[in-house]
Amino acid sequence: MSDVLIFDGYIDEPGSLGVPPYIHPLARATYGAVRDAGHTPAYVTVDQWRAGKALPDSIMIVVLSGMSVPGRYLRGMPASRRELLQLIDGFGGETVLGGPAALDPGLRERFHHAHYLDAASAAYDLLERGRADDRWRSVEEWDRWLMLGADCVLSHPDHPQPLMAELETYRGCIRYVNGGCSFCVEPLKGRPVFREPASIIAEARALRERGVENFRLGAQTCIISYHAELDGTDCPRPNPQALEELLSGISALEPRVLHVDNANPAVIARHPAESGEILRSLVRHCTPGNVLALGMETADPEVGRINNLNATPEEVLWSVREINRLGGERGENGLPLLLPGINILVGLEGERKSSLDLNLRFLKGVLDQGLLLRRINIRQVMPVRREFPETVKHGDFLKFKERVREEVDRPMLERLVPVGTVLRSVYTEMREGKVAFGRQIGSYPLLVGIPHPVEMGAFVDVAVVGHGFRSISAVRYPLQVNECHITALEALPGLGRKRATRLFRARPMNGPEDLMEALDDPRVAEGVLPFISFRQSQP
């Protein structure tokens, strides 16, 4: 019988994901910390609780929840304040709150303990000695608790698929020596604390043995700087050997997905030889569709100087070119092996409306040069480290965001996945009206709308038939033209309702000749042929 409940209300932070299909490393570490303290943990997600799952009797409940930045979610949604208060109402044991929600004064006062810094160490200390101070876990505790917490994944509703385990590589930021970016709390953690490759590989192996197939090396400020030679500068030399050891070790476990997250473009640009080796390791060992999110934040050099940002626009552009050069080849899942993303933060000190124009000009320049960006993440600065007086009107922010979506995102998406591109293993997650929505498993996956009936909770191959600003429309691939729903035929390029009806009535068709005969335009028929199959199920 369990006596401590880990309640996963989902944590969503810029570099660390815990909303389904992800499981946050803090959940697994807390589970392990409870076991290390001699107690028996249980793990329940907010979605299981919403669906009516009874919570086990416990002497303590550790609630992990909160968003550092507002997000948009397809399926799982982080617990609301109302839900968290309802959860603990009448609970007889001790209540512990962790994650970004622990910064909410309205929640802090309703829990016995609130620990934003590290809920895992807080839970351990409370169980071991009855009190807890805010402290970071040691590296030894970090590794031990993640190993002891591996069983946590067995209770996640997305296990074994499409669950994605976030793996932590280090804590802090290499730019701690000069305070780092004005908006970010990572440099305040002091000198970076790195986990060893062998420890992370052992953690991945333990998860792999428990059925987990998808991994992301997240929760770090710069994957290129893993085990960098800290030399007192804010851009230390990278360590290609450490990344090669880590990536090859996890790759040897044969995961279905292995992706990473953030990278500092200044490190890539200022250390091209070492960074080039690391980029090649990422291409060699990770799976296609991988994304390196680059923290540009602004293309206005003056705003960069005022806020002590990590890279110049020129360094960002150099990094974008280099990642495209080394990672642009298309992989087996239909996406390039490795592409850059760009983060833009609006509302920094010194920013003006003209700064937004510079941002747009930069992004359009990337597009005009024929380069690919997998993701452009535009958000407003949050007052986590300090307050930021309004510098750009909210209306100007919204107009800027809309222009990026229309003038950059959509043409970029059309270049990334042209009509006819086959995307493998799209996991169908929900249905809204007549459209099913799914995503490939990975970092920042494309949202795929499938406008015809399809099984939910399944992996399907699809072919792209249209583009939105940040999503695509697709049909099953190959589309069984003699058996599919008429709405699938309507979605094919050049058809529409009338021609789809004509095809529907012409079934069964045995080959291209029948298709040509059913349609009134040979060019339309030729455009449809790559999407379809004439095979029929056996009676």
Coordinates of C-alpha atoms in Angstrom, one line a residue:
M1 CA 0.0 0.0 0.0
S2 CA 1.3 3.5 -0.8
D3 CA 1.4 6.2 1.8
V4 CA 2.6 9.2 -0.2
L5 CA 0.8 10.4 -3.3
I6 CA 2.6 12.2 -6.2
F7 CA -0.1 14.2 -7.9
D8 CA 1.0 15.3 -11.4
G9 CA -0.8 18.5 -12.3
Y10 CA 1.6 18.9 -15.1
I11 CA 4.6 21.3 -15.2
D12 CA 5.3 23.4 -18.3
E13 CA 8.4 25.5 -18.4
P14 CA 10.3 27.0 -21.4
G15 CA 13.0 24.3 -21.3
S16 CA 11.3 21.5 -19.4
L17 CA 8.1 19.8 -20.5
G18 CA 5.6 17.8 -18.5
V19 CA 2.3 18.0 -20.3
P20 CA 1.2 14.8 -22.0
P21 CA 2.7 13.1 -23.9
Y22 CA 5.7 14.2 -21.7
I23 CA 6.4 13.1 -18.2
H24 CA 8.4 15.7 -16.3
P25 CA 11.7 14.6 -14.6
L26 CA 10.6 16.2 -11.4
A27 CA 7.7 13.7 -11.1
R28 CA 10.1 10.8 -11.5
A29 CA 12.7 12.3 -9.1
T30 CA 10.0 13.0 -6.4
Y31 CA 8.8 9.4 -6.8
G32 CA 12.3 8.2 -6.2
A33 CA 13.0 10.6 -3.3
V34 CA 9.9 9.2 -1.5
R35 CA 11.2 5.6 -2.0
D36 CA 14.6 6.7 -0.8
A37 CA 13.1 8.0 2.4
G38 CA 11.6 4.6 3.1
H39 CA 8.0 5.3 2.0
T40 CA 5.8 3.9 -0.8
P41 CA 4.7 6.4 -3.5
A42 CA 1.7 6.3 -5.7
Y43 CA 1.5 8.4 -8.9
V44 CA -1.7 9.9 -10.3
T45 CA -2.1 12.5 -13.1
V46 CA -4.6 15.4 -13.1
D47 CA -6.3 13.8 -16.1
Q48 CA -6.8 10.5 -14.3
W49 CA -8.3 12.4 -11.4
R50 CA -10.6 14.4 -13.7
A51 CA -11.8 11.1 -15.2
G52 CA -12.8 10.0 -11.7
K53 CA -9.9 7.9 -10.5
A54 CA -10.0 7.5 -6.7
L55 CA -7.0 8.8 -4.9
P56 CA -5.3 6.4 -2.5
D57 CA -5.2 7.2 1.3
S58 CA -1.9 8.9 2.1
I59 CA -0.1 10.7 4.8
M60 CA 1.3 13.2 2.3
I61 CA 0.4 14.5 -1.1
V62 CA 3.0 16.2 -3.2
V63 CA 1.4 18.3 -6.0
L64 CA 3.6 19.2 -9.0
S65 CA 2.0 21.8 -11.3
G66 CA 2.3 25.1 -13.0
M67 CA 3.2 27.0 -16.1
S68 CA 6.1 29.5 -16.4
V69 CA 4.6 30.7 -19.7
P70 CA 1.1 30.4 -21.1
G71 CA 0.8 27.5 -23.5
R72 CA -1.7 26.0 -25.9
Y73 CA -2.4 22.3 -25.4
L74 CA -4.0 19.7 -27.6
R75 CA -4.9 17.1 -25.0
G76 CA -3.6 17.4 -21.4
M77 CA -4.1 20.7 -19.6
P78 CA -2.2 21.7 -16.4
A79 CA -4.3 21.8 -13.3
S80 CA -6.0 25.1 -12.6
R81 CA -5.8 26.9 -9.2
R82 CA -9.5 25.9 -8.6
E83 CA -8.7 22.2 -9.2
L84 CA -5.7 22.2 -6.9
L85 CA -7.7 23.8 -4.1
Q86 CA -10.4 21.3 -4.6
L87 CA -7.9 18.5 -4.6
I88 CA -6.5 19.3 -1.1
D89 CA -9.8 20.4 0.4
G90 CA -10.4 18.0 3.3
F91 CA -7.2 16.1 2.8
G92 CA -6.1 15.0 6.3
G93 CA -2.3 14.6 5.7
E94 CA 0.5 17.0 4.8
T95 CA 0.3 18.9 1.6
V96 CA 3.3 19.9 -0.5
L97 CA 3.3 22.1 -3.6
G98 CA 6.1 22.1 -6.2
G99 CA 6.7 23.5 -9.6
P100 CA 5.9 27.0 -10.9
A101 CA 2.5 26.8 -9.0
A102 CA 4.5 27.1 -5.8
L103 CA 5.2 30.8 -6.7
D104 CA 1.4 31.6 -6.6
P105 CA 0.7 33.4 -3.3
G106 CA -2.9 32.2 -3.4
L107 CA -1.8 28.6 -3.5
R108 CA 1.2 28.8 -1.1
E109 CA -1.0 29.9 1.8
R110 CA -3.3 26.9 1.3
F111 CA -0.6 24.2 1.3
H112 CA 1.5 23.2 4.4
H113 CA 4.7 23.4 2.3
A114 CA 5.5 25.2 -1.0
H115 CA 8.9 24.5 -2.6
Y116 CA 9.5 26.0 -6.1
L117 CA 13.2 25.2 -5.9
D118 CA 13.1 21.4 -5.7
A119 CA 10.0 19.5 -4.6
A120 CA 11.9 16.2 -4.7
S121 CA 14.4 17.3 -2.1
A122 CA 11.6 18.9 0.0
A123 CA 9.6 15.7 0.0
Y124 CA 12.7 13.7 1.0
D125 CA 13.6 16.1 3.8
L126 CA 10.0 16.2 5.2
L127 CA 9.8 12.5 5.3
E128 CA 13.2 12.0 6.8
R129 CA 13.4 14.8 9.4
G130 CA 10.0 16.5 9.4
R131 CA 11.1 19.8 8.0
A132 CA 12.4 21.1 4.7
D133 CA 14.3 24.1 3.5
D134 CA 14.6 25.2 -0.1
R135 CA 17.7 23.4 -1.4
W136 CA 18.9 21.8 -4.6
R137 CA 19.4 18.1 -4.6
S138 CA 23.0 16.9 -4.8
V139 CA 24.2 15.2 -8.0
E140 CA 24.3 11.9 -6.1
E141 CA 20.6 12.4 -5.0
W142 CA 19.7 13.5 -8.5
D143 CA 21.0 10.3 -10.1
R144 CA 19.8 8.0 -7.3
W145 CA 16.2 9.4 -7.2
L146 CA 15.8 9.2 -10.9
M147 CA 16.8 5.6 -10.9
L148 CA 14.5 4.8 -7.9
G149 CA 11.7 6.7 -9.6
A150 CA 11.8 4.8 -12.9
D151 CA 8.7 2.8 -11.9
C152 CA 6.7 6.0 -11.9
V153 CA 6.2 5.8 -15.7
L154 CA 4.2 2.6 -15.3
S155 CA 1.4 4.6 -13.8
H156 CA 1.2 7.3 -16.5
P157 CA -1.8 6.9 -18.7
D158 CA 0.3 7.5 -21.9
H159 CA 2.6 4.5 -21.0
P160 CA 4.0 3.0 -23.1
Q161 CA 3.0 5.1 -26.1
P162 CA 3.0 8.0 -26.7
L163 CA 4.8 8.7 -23.5
M164 CA 8.0 10.9 -23.9
A165 CA 10.4 11.0 -21.0
E166 CA 12.3 14.2 -20.4
L167 CA 15.9 13.6 -19.4
E168 CA 17.9 16.3 -17.5
T169 CA 21.5 16.9 -18.3
Y170 CA 22.5 19.8 -16.1
R171 CA 21.3 22.6 -13.9
G172 CA 22.2 26.3 -14.4
C173 CA 23.6 28.3 -17.2
I174 CA 27.2 28.8 -18.6
R175 CA 26.6 32.6 -18.6
Y176 CA 26.3 32.7 -14.8
V177 CA 29.6 34.6 -14.7
N178 CA 28.0 37.8 -16.0
G179 CA 24.4 37.3 -14.8
G180 CA 23.0 36.0 -18.1
C181 CA 19.9 37.3 -19.8
S182 CA 17.9 39.8 -17.9
F183 CA 14.7 37.7 -17.9
C184 CA 16.1 34.3 -17.0
V185 CA 16.5 32.7 -13.6
E186 CA 18.9 29.9 -14.7
P187 CA 22.1 32.0 -14.3
L188 CA 21.1 32.7 -10.7
K189 CA 21.6 29.0 -9.9
G190 CA 25.4 29.6 -10.0
R191 CA 28.0 27.5 -11.6
P192 CA 26.4 24.8 -13.7
V193 CA 26.1 21.3 -12.2
F194 CA 26.5 18.6 -14.9
R195 CA 25.3 15.0 -14.6
E196 CA 27.7 12.4 -16.0
P197 CA 26.9 10.7 -19.3
A198 CA 26.9 7.2 -17.6
S199 CA 24.3 8.3 -15.1
I200 CA 21.9 9.7 -17.8
I201 CA 22.4 6.6 -19.9
A202 CA 21.6 4.4 -16.9
E203 CA 18.4 6.4 -16.3
A204 CA 17.4 6.0 -19.9
R205 CA 18.2 2.3 -19.8
A206 CA 16.0 1.9 -16.7
L207 CA 13.1 3.6 -18.4
R208 CA 13.7 1.6 -21.6
E209 CA 13.4 -1.6 -19.6
R210 CA 10.0 -0.3 -18.4
G211 CA 8.7 0.2 -21.9
V212 CA 9.5 3.8 -22.5
E213 CA 10.6 4.3 -26.1
N214 CA 10.7 8.1 -26.5
F215 CA 13.3 10.5 -24.9
R216 CA 14.1 14.1 -25.0
L217 CA 17.2 15.7 -23.5
G218 CA 15.5 18.8 -22.2
A219 CA 15.6 21.0 -19.1
Q220 CA 18.9 22.6 -20.0
T221 CA 19.8 26.1 -21.3
C222 CA 22.1 24.8 -24.0
I223 CA 22.7 21.2 -25.1
I224 CA 25.8 22.3 -27.0
S225 CA 27.4 23.4 -23.7
Y226 CA 26.9 20.1 -21.9
H227 CA 30.1 19.5 -19.9
A228 CA 31.7 22.6 -21.5
E229 CA 35.1 23.7 -20.2
L230 CA 34.0 26.3 -17.7
D231 CA 36.8 28.9 -18.0
G232 CA 35.3 32.0 -16.4
T233 CA 33.9 33.4 -19.7
D234 CA 30.2 33.5 -20.7
C235 CA 30.8 31.4 -23.8
P236 CA 33.1 28.5 -22.8
R237 CA 34.4 25.9 -25.3
P238 CA 32.1 23.0 -25.9
N239 CA 33.0 19.4 -25.2
P240 CA 32.1 17.2 -28.2
Q241 CA 33.4 14.0 -26.6
A242 CA 30.9 14.3 -23.7
L243 CA 28.0 14.8 -26.1
E244 CA 29.1 11.9 -28.3
E245 CA 29.4 9.6 -25.3
L246 CA 25.9 10.6 -24.1
L247 CA 24.1 10.5 -27.4
S248 CA 25.7 7.3 -28.6
G249 CA 24.9 5.6 -25.3
I250 CA 21.2 6.5 -25.4
S251 CA 21.0 5.7 -29.2
A252 CA 22.4 2.2 -28.5
L253 CA 19.3 1.6 -26.4
E254 CA 17.3 1.8 -29.7
P255 CA 14.7 4.4 -28.7
R256 CA 11.9 5.2 -31.1
V257 CA 12.5 8.9 -30.6
L258 CA 15.6 10.8 -29.3
H259 CA 15.4 14.6 -29.5
V260 CA 17.0 17.5 -27.7
D261 CA 15.9 21.1 -27.0
N262 CA 17.7 24.4 -26.4
A263 CA 21.0 25.7 -27.8
N264 CA 22.9 29.0 -27.4
P265 CA 23.6 30.3 -30.9
A266 CA 26.6 32.3 -29.6
V267 CA 28.3 29.0 -28.6
I268 CA 27.7 27.5 -32.1
A269 CA 29.0 30.7 -33.9
R270 CA 32.1 31.4 -31.7
H271 CA 33.2 27.7 -31.5
P272 CA 32.5 26.5 -35.0
A273 CA 34.8 23.4 -35.0
E274 CA 33.6 21.9 -31.7
S275 CA 30.0 22.9 -32.3
G276 CA 30.2 21.3 -35.8
E277 CA 31.3 18.0 -34.2
I278 CA 28.4 18.2 -31.8
L279 CA 25.9 19.0 -34.6
R280 CA 27.1 15.9 -36.5
S281 CA 26.7 13.8 -33.3
L282 CA 23.1 15.1 -33.1
V283 CA 22.4 14.2 -36.7
R284 CA 24.1 10.8 -36.3
H285 CA 22.5 9.6 -33.1
C286 CA 19.2 11.4 -32.8
T287 CA 16.0 10.6 -34.7
P288 CA 14.6 12.8 -37.6
G289 CA 12.4 15.8 -36.7
N290 CA 14.9 17.0 -34.1
V291 CA 14.9 20.7 -33.2
L292 CA 17.5 23.0 -31.7
A293 CA 15.6 26.0 -30.3
L294 CA 17.9 29.0 -30.5
G295 CA 17.4 31.8 -28.0
M296 CA 17.7 34.9 -30.2
E297 CA 14.9 36.8 -28.3
T298 CA 15.3 39.9 -30.4
A299 CA 17.0 41.1 -33.6
D300 CA 17.4 44.6 -32.2
P301 CA 21.1 44.9 -31.2
E302 CA 20.4 47.7 -28.7
V303 CA 17.8 45.6 -26.9
G304 CA 20.3 42.7 -26.9
R305 CA 22.9 44.9 -25.2
I306 CA 20.6 46.4 -22.6
N307 CA 19.3 42.9 -21.6
N308 CA 22.7 41.2 -21.8
L309 CA 21.3 38.6 -24.3
N310 CA 23.5 35.7 -25.3
A311 CA 23.9 36.2 -29.1
T312 CA 23.8 38.8 -31.8
P313 CA 21.5 38.5 -34.8
E314 CA 24.5 37.7 -37.0
E315 CA 25.5 34.8 -34.7
V316 CA 22.0 33.5 -34.8
L317 CA 21.9 33.6 -38.6
W318 CA 25.2 31.8 -38.8
S319 CA 23.9 29.1 -36.5
V320 CA 20.7 28.8 -38.6
R321 CA 22.8 28.3 -41.7
E322 CA 25.1 25.7 -40.1
I323 CA 22.3 23.6 -38.6
N324 CA 20.5 23.7 -42.0
R325 CA 23.7 22.6 -43.8
L326 CA 24.4 19.7 -41.5
G327 CA 20.9 18.6 -40.5
G328 CA 18.7 19.5 -43.5
E329 CA 18.5 16.1 -45.1
R330 CA 15.1 14.6 -44.9
G331 CA 14.7 11.5 -42.6
E332 CA 12.6 8.4 -42.6
N333 CA 9.7 10.0 -40.7
G334 CA 9.3 12.7 -43.5
L335 CA 11.0 15.6 -41.7
P336 CA 14.6 16.9 -41.8
L337 CA 17.1 15.3 -39.4
L338 CA 17.9 18.4 -37.5
L339 CA 16.5 22.0 -37.9
P340 CA 16.8 25.2 -35.9
G341 CA 13.9 26.9 -34.1
I342 CA 14.0 30.5 -33.0
N343 CA 12.7 32.0 -29.8
I344 CA 11.5 35.6 -29.8
L345 CA 10.7 37.5 -26.6
V346 CA 8.6 40.7 -26.7
G347 CA 8.6 43.2 -23.9
L348 CA 12.2 43.4 -23.0
E349 CA 13.8 46.6 -21.6
G350 CA 14.6 49.1 -24.3
E351 CA 12.3 47.6 -26.8
R352 CA 10.3 49.8 -29.2
K353 CA 7.8 49.2 -32.0
S354 CA 10.7 49.4 -34.4
S355 CA 12.3 46.4 -32.6
L356 CA 9.4 44.3 -33.9
D357 CA 10.1 45.4 -37.4
L358 CA 13.7 44.3 -37.0
N359 CA 12.5 40.9 -35.8
L360 CA 10.2 40.5 -38.8
R361 CA 12.9 41.6 -41.2
F362 CA 15.3 39.0 -39.7
L363 CA 12.8 36.2 -40.0
K364 CA 11.9 37.1 -43.6
G365 CA 15.6 37.2 -44.4
V366 CA 15.9 33.6 -43.2
L367 CA 13.0 32.7 -45.5
D368 CA 14.4 34.6 -48.4
Q369 CA 17.8 32.8 -48.1
G370 CA 16.0 29.5 -48.6
L371 CA 16.8 28.3 -45.0
L372 CA 14.4 26.3 -42.9
L373 CA 13.1 27.0 -39.4
R374 CA 11.1 24.3 -37.7
R375 CA 9.5 26.5 -35.1
I376 CA 9.2 30.3 -34.4
N377 CA 8.2 30.7 -30.8
I378 CA 6.9 34.2 -30.0
R379 CA 6.0 35.0 -26.4
Q380 CA 5.8 38.0 -24.0
V381 CA 8.4 38.4 -21.3
M382 CA 7.2 37.1 -17.9
P383 CA 8.2 38.9 -14.6
V384 CA 9.9 35.8 -13.1
R385 CA 13.4 37.3 -12.5
R386 CA 12.3 40.9 -12.4
E387 CA 9.6 43.3 -13.5
F388 CA 9.5 44.6 -17.0
P389 CA 7.6 47.9 -17.6
E390 CA 5.5 47.8 -20.8
T391 CA 7.6 48.8 -23.7
V392 CA 5.5 47.6 -26.6
K393 CA 1.7 47.9 -26.7
H394 CA -0.2 44.6 -26.6
G395 CA -1.9 45.4 -29.8
D396 CA 1.4 45.9 -31.6
F397 CA 2.6 42.6 -30.2
L398 CA -0.5 40.8 -31.6
K399 CA -0.1 42.5 -35.0
F400 CA 3.6 41.4 -35.1
K401 CA 2.7 37.9 -34.2
E402 CA 0.0 37.8 -36.9
R403 CA 2.4 39.1 -39.5
V404 CA 4.9 36.5 -38.6
R405 CA 2.3 33.7 -38.9
E406 CA 1.1 35.0 -42.3
E407 CA 4.4 36.2 -43.9
V408 CA 6.9 33.7 -42.5
D409 CA 5.3 30.7 -40.8
R410 CA 3.0 29.6 -43.6
P411 CA 5.5 29.8 -46.4
M412 CA 8.1 28.2 -44.2
L413 CA 5.7 25.3 -43.5
E414 CA 5.0 24.9 -47.2
R415 CA 8.7 24.6 -47.8
L416 CA 9.3 22.3 -44.9
V417 CA 6.5 19.8 -45.8
P418 CA 5.2 20.4 -49.4
V419 CA 1.9 18.9 -50.5
G420 CA 2.5 15.2 -51.0
T421 CA 5.1 14.9 -48.2
V422 CA 4.6 11.6 -46.3
L423 CA 4.8 11.9 -42.5
R424 CA 5.3 8.6 -40.7
S425 CA 3.9 7.6 -37.3
V426 CA 1.5 10.4 -36.6
Y427 CA -0.2 9.7 -33.3
T428 CA -4.0 10.5 -33.4
E429 CA -4.9 12.2 -30.1
M430 CA -8.3 13.9 -30.3
R431 CA -11.3 14.6 -32.6
E432 CA -13.0 18.0 -33.0
G433 CA -16.1 17.8 -35.1
K434 CA -15.2 15.9 -38.3
V435 CA -11.5 16.5 -38.0
A436 CA -9.0 14.3 -36.1
F437 CA -5.9 15.8 -34.8
G438 CA -2.5 14.1 -34.2
R439 CA 1.2 14.7 -33.9
Q440 CA 4.4 12.8 -34.4
I441 CA 6.1 12.1 -31.1
G442 CA 9.0 14.5 -30.5
S443 CA 10.1 18.1 -29.8
Y444 CA 7.7 20.7 -31.1
P445 CA 5.8 18.3 -33.5
L446 CA 3.6 19.6 -36.3
L447 CA -0.1 19.6 -35.6
V448 CA -1.8 17.4 -38.2
G449 CA -5.5 17.7 -39.0
I450 CA -7.0 14.7 -40.7
P451 CA -10.5 15.6 -42.2
H452 CA -11.8 12.1 -42.4
P453 CA -12.6 9.2 -40.0
V454 CA -9.5 7.7 -38.4
E455 CA -8.9 5.5 -35.4
M456 CA -8.0 7.4 -32.2
G457 CA -4.9 6.6 -30.1
A458 CA -3.1 5.0 -33.1
F459 CA 0.0 5.6 -35.2
V460 CA -0.8 6.3 -38.8
D461 CA 1.1 7.5 -41.9
V462 CA -0.3 10.5 -43.6
A463 CA 0.4 12.6 -46.7
V464 CA 0.2 16.4 -46.6
V465 CA -2.7 18.0 -48.6
G466 CA -2.7 21.6 -47.2
H467 CA -1.2 24.1 -44.9
G468 CA -2.3 26.4 -42.2
F469 CA -0.2 29.0 -40.3
R470 CA 1.2 26.5 -37.8
S471 CA -0.5 23.2 -38.8
I472 CA -1.1 21.0 -41.8
S473 CA -4.0 19.0 -43.3
A474 CA -3.3 15.5 -44.3
V475 CA -5.0 12.2 -45.3
R476 CA -4.1 8.6 -44.5
Y477 CA -1.3 7.3 -46.7
P478 CA -1.6 5.4 -48.8
L479 CA -5.3 6.3 -49.1
Q480 CA -7.4 3.3 -49.9
V481 CA -9.4 4.9 -52.7
N482 CA -12.0 2.1 -52.9
E483 CA -12.7 2.0 -49.2
C484 CA -12.1 5.5 -47.7
H485 CA -14.7 8.0 -46.5
I486 CA -15.8 10.5 -49.1
T487 CA -14.4 13.3 -47.0
A488 CA -11.0 11.8 -47.5
L489 CA -11.5 12.0 -51.3
E490 CA -12.7 15.6 -51.0
A491 CA -9.4 16.6 -49.3
L492 CA -7.2 15.3 -52.1
P493 CA -5.5 18.1 -54.2
G494 CA -7.7 19.3 -57.0
L495 CA -10.8 17.3 -56.2
G496 CA -13.5 19.0 -54.0
R497 CA -17.0 17.7 -53.5
K498 CA -18.1 17.2 -57.1
R499 CA -15.1 15.2 -58.3
A500 CA -14.9 13.3 -55.0
T501 CA -18.6 12.2 -55.5
R502 CA -17.7 11.1 -59.1
L503 CA -14.8 9.0 -57.7
F504 CA -17.0 7.6 -55.0
R505 CA -19.6 6.5 -57.5
A506 CA -16.9 5.0 -59.8
R507 CA -15.7 2.5 -57.1
P508 CA -14.4 -0.1 -57.3
M509 CA -11.5 1.2 -59.4
N510 CA -8.7 -1.2 -60.4
G511 CA -6.0 1.1 -61.5
P512 CA -4.9 4.5 -62.9
E513 CA -7.0 4.0 -66.1
D514 CA -10.2 3.8 -64.0
L515 CA -9.2 6.9 -62.1
M516 CA -8.5 8.8 -65.3
E517 CA -11.9 7.8 -66.7
A518 CA -13.7 8.9 -63.5
L519 CA -12.2 12.4 -63.5
D520 CA -12.5 15.0 -66.2
D521 CA -8.9 16.3 -66.1
P522 CA -5.8 14.1 -66.6
R523 CA -3.7 16.6 -64.7
V524 CA -6.0 16.3 -61.6
A525 CA -5.8 12.5 -61.9
E526 CA -2.0 12.6 -62.1
G527 CA -1.9 14.8 -59.0
V528 CA -4.1 12.4 -57.0
L529 CA -2.2 9.2 -58.0
P530 CA 0.7 9.6 -55.6
F531 CA -1.7 9.7 -52.6
I532 CA -3.8 6.6 -53.3
S533 CA -3.8 2.8 -53.4
F534 CA -6.3 0.7 -55.4
R535 CA -5.8 -2.3 -53.1
Q536 CA -9.1 -3.7 -51.7
S537 CA -9.5 -5.6 -48.4
Q538 CA -10.2 -9.3 -48.8
P539 CA -13.9 -10.2 -48.2

